[in-house]
């Protein structure tokens, strides 16, 4: 199989987590971390493997070309020379997401039009150029990503289709939802791995995303096992790559220790139950309507991973420090002591709130959740 240059898109701040995932899936593949993602070179089997196994990535792009263009005429000429027949069928609809910085070409609509015109010349039939809203209703539409910086252009084709965080199970949501890929990133950054024998607890579970992603991770389940991918429609894509990689997925193993998801809101627990059932993980979860101060360790060893209120969408900011202080006090009282070995992975908007728990926590990640800057703090409960 021919090698493809891929760019695995991540939420900024999760590049290291995703790079580790790629290295585990493709140990011999060269990769490079850059802001917003990871570059990796692999074949179609490798692309299929990453598509099925990456948990913390947003999407995968295939690089078509890097070129220089200082005028629309130059962009048109160069676009017409690219091997579009490897990725598109004549006349197939496309969406072009174009951005430009410090370049003579800065009009995104004009860039999209010249790219489409070049594709039409190469393939003999012009593609229908759709808006994003129109493409949402057209499963056949291919998505191109075009980025200009200082007159240098990178052109990529989306290999994923729907974003990878859209697992398909989270239809019910609670307040301040956490994207699936972010929840998986927290768990991976906290050291959770398939087959881990530690218990997992989220005492403020909301819609259950952390607990569900944890269950899928511990069981070794593919996060994208049942969904289609845009790369399967490429004329040059190896027809059996996805099927062979699906067959090679590891068998599911029930988590070795309990996974507990609790919340004081009945609606949140109902959402968690519905989402977990769709994800095929409900049998692995223990659900309870309870305040976090009622949560008890279900095993001697484990990990508490939680996403408390930030004070922007839910809680009054003046109450936040008290919530974090109470959480720390409860964890020290119930999850520490002789025979207990528990860690906390806490998502918080400031280091000050993490410090309010009274626990010795170190920062592992920093990113944005719903536009809000947040940090992941991890440390022992003692």
Short mmCIF file of C-alpha atoms in Angstrom, two decimals:
data_model
loop_
_atom_site.label_atom_id
_atom_site.label_comp_id
_atom_site.label_asym_id
_atom_site.label_seq_id
_atom_site.Cartn_x
_atom_site.Cartn_y
_atom_site.Cartn_z
CA UNK A 1 0.00 0.00 0.00
CA UNK A 2 1.20 3.52 -0.76
CA UNK A 3 2.09 5.72 2.18
CA UNK A 4 -0.14 8.65 3.07
CA UNK A 5 0.81 11.72 5.04
CA UNK A 6 -1.82 12.23 7.72
CA UNK A 7 -2.56 15.04 10.12
CA UNK A 8 -4.42 13.88 13.22
CA UNK A 9 -6.32 16.89 14.56
CA UNK A 10 -6.56 17.34 18.32
CA UNK A 11 -7.92 19.83 20.77
CA UNK A 12 -4.92 22.11 21.44
CA UNK A 13 -3.31 20.81 24.61
CA UNK A 14 -3.98 17.13 23.90
CA UNK A 15 -1.25 16.66 21.28
CA UNK A 16 0.91 14.60 23.64
CA UNK A 17 -1.94 12.28 24.60
CA UNK A 18 -2.84 11.65 20.96
CA UNK A 19 0.82 11.20 19.97
CA UNK A 20 1.09 8.45 22.60
CA UNK A 21 -2.06 6.80 21.21
CA UNK A 22 -0.64 6.88 17.67
CA UNK A 23 2.69 5.47 18.83
CA UNK A 24 0.89 2.61 20.60
CA UNK A 25 -1.20 1.81 17.50
CA UNK A 26 1.62 2.27 14.96
CA UNK A 27 4.94 1.73 16.78
CA UNK A 28 7.10 2.05 13.66
CA UNK A 29 5.37 5.03 12.05
CA UNK A 30 7.26 8.35 12.05
CA UNK A 31 5.28 11.09 13.76
CA UNK A 32 5.71 14.71 14.72
CA UNK A 33 3.75 16.76 17.22
CA UNK A 34 2.77 20.26 16.18
CA UNK A 35 0.27 22.71 17.60
CA UNK A 36 -3.25 21.36 17.13
CA UNK A 37 -2.32 17.85 16.08
CA UNK A 38 0.16 15.16 15.13
CA UNK A 39 1.65 14.43 11.71
CA UNK A 40 2.17 10.75 10.90
CA UNK A 41 3.00 8.76 7.78
CA UNK A 42 1.33 5.39 7.26
CA UNK A 43 -0.60 3.29 4.74
CA UNK A 44 -4.34 2.64 4.43
CA UNK A 45 -4.25 -0.13 7.05
CA UNK A 46 -2.63 2.36 9.42
CA UNK A 47 -5.25 5.00 8.61
CA UNK A 48 -7.99 2.47 9.27
CA UNK A 49 -6.37 1.43 12.55
CA UNK A 50 -6.09 5.01 13.78
CA UNK A 51 -9.66 5.76 12.74
CA UNK A 52 -10.96 2.83 14.77
CA UNK A 53 -8.72 3.12 17.82
CA UNK A 54 -7.92 6.76 18.59
CA UNK A 55 -9.93 8.02 21.56
CA UNK A 56 -8.72 11.58 22.14
CA UNK A 57 -8.39 12.79 18.52
CA UNK A 58 -10.88 15.09 16.79
CA UNK A 59 -10.48 13.94 13.17
CA UNK A 60 -7.91 12.69 10.64
CA UNK A 61 -6.89 14.60 7.51
CA UNK A 62 -4.87 13.29 4.56
CA UNK A 63 -2.44 15.78 3.05
CA UNK A 64 -2.99 16.22 -0.68
CA UNK A 65 -0.38 18.90 -1.34
CA UNK A 66 1.72 21.76 -0.08
CA UNK A 67 2.13 24.56 -2.58
CA UNK A 68 2.74 28.26 -2.97
CA UNK A 69 0.21 30.60 -4.55
CA UNK A 70 0.25 34.38 -4.52
CA UNK A 71 -2.68 34.86 -6.93
CA UNK A 72 -5.97 33.17 -7.67
CA UNK A 73 -4.75 32.26 -11.16
CA UNK A 74 -1.70 30.53 -9.68
CA UNK A 75 -3.84 28.67 -7.15
CA UNK A 76 -6.17 27.50 -9.92
CA UNK A 77 -3.28 26.23 -12.07
CA UNK A 78 -1.61 24.38 -9.25
CA UNK A 79 -4.87 22.87 -7.97
CA UNK A 80 -5.58 21.48 -11.46
CA UNK A 81 -2.32 19.47 -11.32
CA UNK A 82 -3.09 17.63 -8.08
CA UNK A 83 -4.12 13.94 -7.99
CA UNK A 84 -7.76 14.53 -7.12
CA UNK A 85 -8.72 11.22 -8.73
CA UNK A 86 -7.22 9.53 -5.65
CA UNK A 87 -9.77 11.17 -3.37
CA UNK A 88 -12.79 12.34 -5.39
CA UNK A 89 -15.10 11.06 -8.07
CA UNK A 90 -16.01 13.35 -11.00
CA UNK A 91 -18.87 15.67 -10.10
CA UNK A 92 -18.98 14.63 -6.43
CA UNK A 93 -20.00 17.50 -4.10
CA UNK A 94 -17.36 19.10 -1.93
CA UNK A 95 -17.08 21.51 0.99
CA UNK A 96 -13.94 23.64 1.21
CA UNK A 97 -12.98 24.99 4.64
CA UNK A 98 -10.46 27.70 3.77
CA UNK A 99 -8.48 29.93 6.13
CA UNK A 100 -5.71 32.41 5.37
CA UNK A 101 -3.24 34.42 7.46
CA UNK A 102 -0.59 36.85 6.27
CA UNK A 103 -1.25 35.86 2.67
CA UNK A 104 -2.12 37.78 -0.46
CA UNK A 105 -5.04 35.40 -0.93
CA UNK A 106 -7.34 35.94 2.02
CA UNK A 107 -10.90 35.59 0.70
CA UNK A 108 -12.07 32.12 1.75
CA UNK A 109 -14.85 32.01 -0.82
CA UNK A 110 -12.48 32.87 -3.65
CA UNK A 111 -10.00 30.24 -2.50
CA UNK A 112 -12.76 27.61 -2.43
CA UNK A 113 -13.94 28.55 -5.92
CA UNK A 114 -10.45 28.27 -7.46
CA UNK A 115 -9.86 24.91 -5.78
CA UNK A 116 -13.18 23.62 -7.11
CA UNK A 117 -12.38 24.93 -10.59
CA UNK A 118 -9.01 23.15 -10.55
CA UNK A 119 -10.67 19.90 -9.43
CA UNK A 120 -13.13 20.19 -12.32
CA UNK A 121 -10.32 20.58 -14.84
CA UNK A 122 -8.43 17.60 -13.43
CA UNK A 123 -11.42 15.25 -13.27
CA UNK A 124 -13.32 16.50 -16.30
CA UNK A 125 -16.41 17.44 -14.33
CA UNK A 126 -16.73 20.29 -11.88
CA UNK A 127 -17.80 19.41 -8.33
CA UNK A 128 -20.80 21.02 -6.68
CA UNK A 129 -19.38 23.45 -4.12
CA UNK A 130 -21.57 23.23 -1.03
CA UNK A 131 -21.84 25.30 2.11
CA UNK A 132 -21.28 23.51 5.40
CA UNK A 133 -25.00 23.57 6.20
CA UNK A 134 -25.79 21.96 2.83
CA UNK A 135 -23.11 19.29 3.27
CA UNK A 136 -24.66 18.24 6.57
CA UNK A 137 -27.57 16.88 4.55
CA UNK A 138 -25.37 15.18 1.93
CA UNK A 139 -23.45 12.08 3.01
CA UNK A 140 -21.58 12.01 -0.31
CA UNK A 141 -19.95 15.42 0.17
CA UNK A 142 -16.16 15.35 0.59
CA UNK A 143 -14.58 17.90 2.90
CA UNK A 144 -11.38 19.69 1.97
CA UNK A 145 -9.33 21.77 4.39
CA UNK A 146 -7.22 24.54 2.84
CA UNK A 147 -4.90 26.65 4.99
CA UNK A 148 -2.85 29.59 3.73
CA UNK A 149 0.01 31.09 5.72
CA UNK A 150 2.45 33.55 4.15
CA UNK A 151 1.27 32.54 0.66
CA UNK A 152 2.02 28.87 1.33
CA UNK A 153 -0.94 26.58 1.12
CA UNK A 154 -1.65 23.17 2.66
CA UNK A 155 -4.51 21.21 1.09
CA UNK A 156 -5.98 18.21 2.91
CA UNK A 157 -8.93 15.85 2.54
CA UNK A 158 -10.97 14.81 5.56
CA UNK A 159 -10.63 11.07 6.18
CA UNK A 160 -13.09 10.87 9.09
CA UNK A 161 -16.41 12.34 7.97
CA UNK A 162 -18.16 13.06 11.24
CA UNK A 163 -15.74 14.20 13.93
CA UNK A 164 -14.22 11.30 15.84
CA UNK A 165 -15.63 12.49 19.16
CA UNK A 166 -19.13 11.81 17.84
CA UNK A 167 -19.29 8.22 19.02
CA UNK A 168 -23.04 8.03 18.44
CA UNK A 169 -24.12 7.22 21.98
CA UNK A 170 -24.44 10.65 23.58
CA UNK A 171 -27.91 11.80 22.62
CA UNK A 172 -28.93 12.72 26.16
CA UNK A 173 -26.90 15.52 27.75
CA UNK A 174 -26.70 17.18 31.13
CA UNK A 175 -25.38 20.63 32.07
CA UNK A 176 -21.82 21.56 31.06
CA UNK A 177 -21.24 18.46 28.89
CA UNK A 178 -17.70 17.21 28.25
CA UNK A 179 -16.90 16.10 24.71
CA UNK A 180 -16.19 12.37 24.40
CA UNK A 181 -12.65 12.83 23.06
CA UNK A 182 -11.83 15.21 25.93
CA UNK A 183 -13.13 12.74 28.50
CA UNK A 184 -10.98 10.02 26.94
CA UNK A 185 -8.00 12.39 26.96
CA UNK A 186 -8.44 13.01 30.70
CA UNK A 187 -8.52 9.31 31.42
CA UNK A 188 -5.47 8.56 29.29
CA UNK A 189 -3.53 11.48 30.80
CA UNK A 190 -4.42 10.16 34.27
CA UNK A 191 -2.83 6.83 33.35
CA UNK A 192 -5.89 4.65 32.73
CA UNK A 193 -5.28 1.89 30.20
CA UNK A 194 -7.18 -1.15 28.84
CA UNK A 195 -7.24 -3.94 31.38
CA UNK A 196 -6.37 -1.64 34.29
CA UNK A 197 -7.37 -3.36 37.55
CA UNK A 198 -8.25 -0.12 39.35
CA UNK A 199 -11.81 1.01 40.01
CA UNK A 200 -13.10 4.22 38.44
CA UNK A 201 -15.41 6.76 40.12
CA UNK A 202 -16.99 9.97 38.88
CA UNK A 203 -19.03 11.52 41.73
CA UNK A 204 -20.35 14.42 39.56
CA UNK A 205 -20.99 12.48 36.38
CA UNK A 206 -23.43 14.72 34.49
CA UNK A 207 -24.34 12.83 31.30
CA UNK A 208 -21.84 10.10 32.17
CA UNK A 209 -19.26 10.77 29.48
CA UNK A 210 -16.22 10.16 31.72
CA UNK A 211 -17.62 6.91 33.13
CA UNK A 212 -18.73 5.63 29.71
CA UNK A 213 -15.41 6.49 28.05
CA UNK A 214 -13.64 4.86 30.99
CA UNK A 215 -15.71 1.69 30.61
CA UNK A 216 -14.97 1.52 26.87
CA UNK A 217 -11.27 2.10 27.49
CA UNK A 218 -10.98 -0.49 30.27
CA UNK A 219 -12.85 -3.05 28.17
CA UNK A 220 -10.60 -2.41 25.18
CA UNK A 221 -13.57 -1.39 23.02
CA UNK A 222 -13.01 0.60 19.85
CA UNK A 223 -14.49 4.09 20.33
CA UNK A 224 -15.57 4.14 16.67
CA UNK A 225 -16.28 0.47 15.98
CA UNK A 226 -19.74 0.89 14.41
CA UNK A 227 -19.40 4.10 12.40
CA UNK A 228 -18.47 4.83 8.76
CA UNK A 229 -15.46 6.87 7.65
CA UNK A 230 -15.10 9.24 4.71
CA UNK A 231 -11.86 7.60 3.53
CA UNK A 232 -13.80 4.47 2.56
CA UNK A 233 -15.23 6.42 -0.40
CA UNK A 234 -11.83 7.44 -1.81
CA UNK A 235 -11.17 5.75 -5.19
CA UNK A 236 -7.58 5.01 -4.10
CA UNK A 237 -8.41 3.65 -0.65
CA UNK A 238 -7.61 -0.03 -0.12
CA UNK A 239 -11.04 -1.66 -0.14
CA UNK A 240 -10.38 -4.21 2.61
CA UNK A 241 -8.38 -2.00 4.98
CA UNK A 242 -11.25 -1.08 7.28
CA UNK A 243 -12.74 -4.58 7.27
CA UNK A 244 -9.40 -6.15 8.17
CA UNK A 245 -8.76 -3.66 10.94
CA UNK A 246 -12.25 -4.19 12.36
CA UNK A 247 -11.54 -7.92 12.46
CA UNK A 248 -8.24 -7.25 14.22
CA UNK A 249 -9.83 -5.28 17.06
CA UNK A 250 -9.25 -6.95 20.44
CA UNK A 251 -12.04 -8.89 22.06
CA UNK A 252 -13.96 -7.00 24.72
CA UNK A 253 -13.14 -7.78 28.32
CA UNK A 254 -15.40 -6.72 31.16
CA UNK A 255 -13.59 -4.21 33.39
CA UNK A 256 -11.85 -5.88 36.29
CA UNK A 257 -13.07 -3.40 38.91
CA UNK A 258 -16.24 -1.38 39.50
CA UNK A 259 -17.04 1.81 37.57
CA UNK A 260 -19.27 4.15 39.58
CA UNK A 261 -21.10 7.17 38.17
CA UNK A 262 -23.16 9.28 40.55
CA UNK A 263 -24.76 12.72 40.52
CA UNK A 264 -27.23 14.48 42.77
CA UNK A 265 -29.44 15.29 39.75
CA UNK A 266 -31.94 12.56 38.76
CA UNK A 267 -31.95 13.90 35.21
CA UNK A 268 -28.20 13.49 34.93
CA UNK A 269 -28.41 9.86 36.02
CA UNK A 270 -31.23 9.21 33.53
CA UNK A 271 -29.05 10.73 30.78
CA UNK A 272 -26.09 8.61 31.86
CA UNK A 273 -28.18 5.45 31.79
CA UNK A 274 -29.53 6.19 28.30
CA UNK A 275 -26.09 7.07 26.93
CA UNK A 276 -24.42 4.04 28.52
CA UNK A 277 -27.07 1.74 27.07
CA UNK A 278 -26.46 3.10 23.56
CA UNK A 279 -22.71 2.73 24.06
CA UNK A 280 -23.06 -0.90 25.14
CA UNK A 281 -21.49 -0.06 28.50
CA UNK A 282 -24.46 -0.02 30.86
CA UNK A 283 -23.72 -3.47 32.29
CA UNK A 284 -20.30 -2.23 33.42
CA UNK A 285 -21.54 0.81 35.35
CA UNK A 286 -22.96 1.33 38.81
CA UNK A 287 -25.27 4.34 38.77
CA UNK A 288 -26.57 6.27 41.77
CA UNK A 289 -28.40 9.52 42.47
CA UNK A 290 -26.31 10.97 45.28
CA UNK A 291 -24.33 14.00 46.35
CA UNK A 292 -20.58 13.59 45.95
CA UNK A 293 -20.25 13.60 49.73
CA UNK A 294 -22.13 10.27 49.80
CA UNK A 295 -19.75 8.55 47.40
CA UNK A 296 -17.66 5.71 48.88
CA UNK A 297 -14.70 3.78 47.43
CA UNK A 298 -16.00 0.60 45.72
CA UNK A 299 -12.56 -1.09 45.85
CA UNK A 300 -9.22 -0.67 47.65
CA UNK A 301 -7.51 0.84 44.59
CA UNK A 302 -8.88 3.26 42.08
CA UNK A 303 -9.10 6.56 40.30
CA UNK A 304 -11.58 9.40 40.87
CA UNK A 305 -11.98 11.39 37.66
CA UNK A 306 -14.42 14.28 37.69
CA UNK A 307 -15.39 17.55 36.02
CA UNK A 308 -16.89 19.82 38.73
CA UNK A 309 -18.70 23.11 38.03
CA UNK A 310 -16.56 25.96 36.66
CA UNK A 311 -18.70 28.81 37.88
CA UNK A 312 -19.61 29.90 34.35
CA UNK A 313 -22.59 27.74 33.43
CA UNK A 314 -23.75 26.19 36.68
CA UNK A 315 -22.46 27.37 40.02
CA UNK A 316 -22.28 30.78 41.63
CA UNK A 317 -18.59 31.68 41.55
CA UNK A 318 -18.65 32.56 45.24
CA UNK A 319 -19.61 28.98 46.06
CA UNK A 320 -16.96 27.32 43.92
CA UNK A 321 -14.12 27.29 46.41
CA UNK A 322 -16.44 25.71 48.97
CA UNK A 323 -17.41 22.95 46.52
CA UNK A 324 -13.78 22.10 45.78
CA UNK A 325 -12.86 22.28 49.47
CA UNK A 326 -15.73 19.94 50.40
CA UNK A 327 -14.71 17.54 47.62
CA UNK A 328 -11.15 17.38 48.95
CA UNK A 329 -12.31 16.91 52.53
CA UNK A 330 -14.64 14.08 51.58
CA UNK A 331 -12.01 12.31 49.48
CA UNK A 332 -9.45 12.49 52.27
CA UNK A 333 -12.00 11.20 54.78
CA UNK A 334 -13.34 8.31 52.67
CA UNK A 335 -10.78 7.47 49.95
CA UNK A 336 -7.57 7.65 52.02
CA UNK A 337 -6.28 5.51 54.86
CA UNK A 338 -4.90 2.07 55.57
CA UNK A 339 -5.41 -0.37 52.71
CA UNK A 340 -6.64 2.33 50.28
CA UNK A 341 -4.74 3.54 47.22
CA UNK A 342 -6.71 6.15 45.28
CA UNK A 343 -5.81 9.00 42.93
CA UNK A 344 -7.78 12.07 41.86
CA UNK A 345 -7.87 13.47 38.32
CA UNK A 346 -9.66 16.81 38.55
CA UNK A 347 -10.64 19.16 35.73
CA UNK A 348 -10.64 22.74 37.05
CA UNK A 349 -10.62 26.24 35.54
CA UNK A 350 -7.84 27.51 37.84
CA UNK A 351 -4.95 26.15 39.86
CA UNK A 352 -6.41 27.97 42.87
CA UNK A 353 -9.57 25.89 42.82
CA UNK A 354 -7.55 22.69 42.48
CA UNK A 355 -5.48 23.80 45.48
CA UNK A 356 -8.70 24.33 47.45
CA UNK A 357 -9.10 20.55 47.62
CA UNK A 358 -6.11 20.42 49.97
CA UNK A 359 -4.58 17.63 47.88
CA UNK A 360 -1.12 17.64 46.34
CA UNK A 361 -2.06 17.75 42.66
CA UNK A 362 0.14 18.37 39.63
CA UNK A 363 -0.98 19.82 36.31
CA UNK A 364 -1.07 17.32 33.44
CA UNK A 365 -3.05 19.08 30.69
CA UNK A 366 -4.35 22.52 29.74
CA UNK A 367 -6.99 23.04 27.04
CA UNK A 368 -10.38 24.63 26.42
CA UNK A 369 -13.69 22.96 27.14
CA UNK A 370 -16.58 24.78 25.51
CA UNK A 371 -14.38 27.84 25.11
CA UNK A 372 -13.44 27.87 28.80
CA UNK A 373 -9.73 27.44 29.71
CA UNK A 374 -9.39 24.41 31.99
CA UNK A 375 -6.58 22.29 33.41
CA UNK A 376 -6.30 18.67 34.46
CA UNK A 377 -4.74 18.13 37.89
CA UNK A 378 -3.71 14.65 39.05
CA UNK A 379 -2.40 13.38 42.38
CA UNK A 380 -2.79 10.87 45.21
CA UNK A 381 -5.65 11.12 47.67
CA UNK A 382 -4.03 11.27 51.08
#
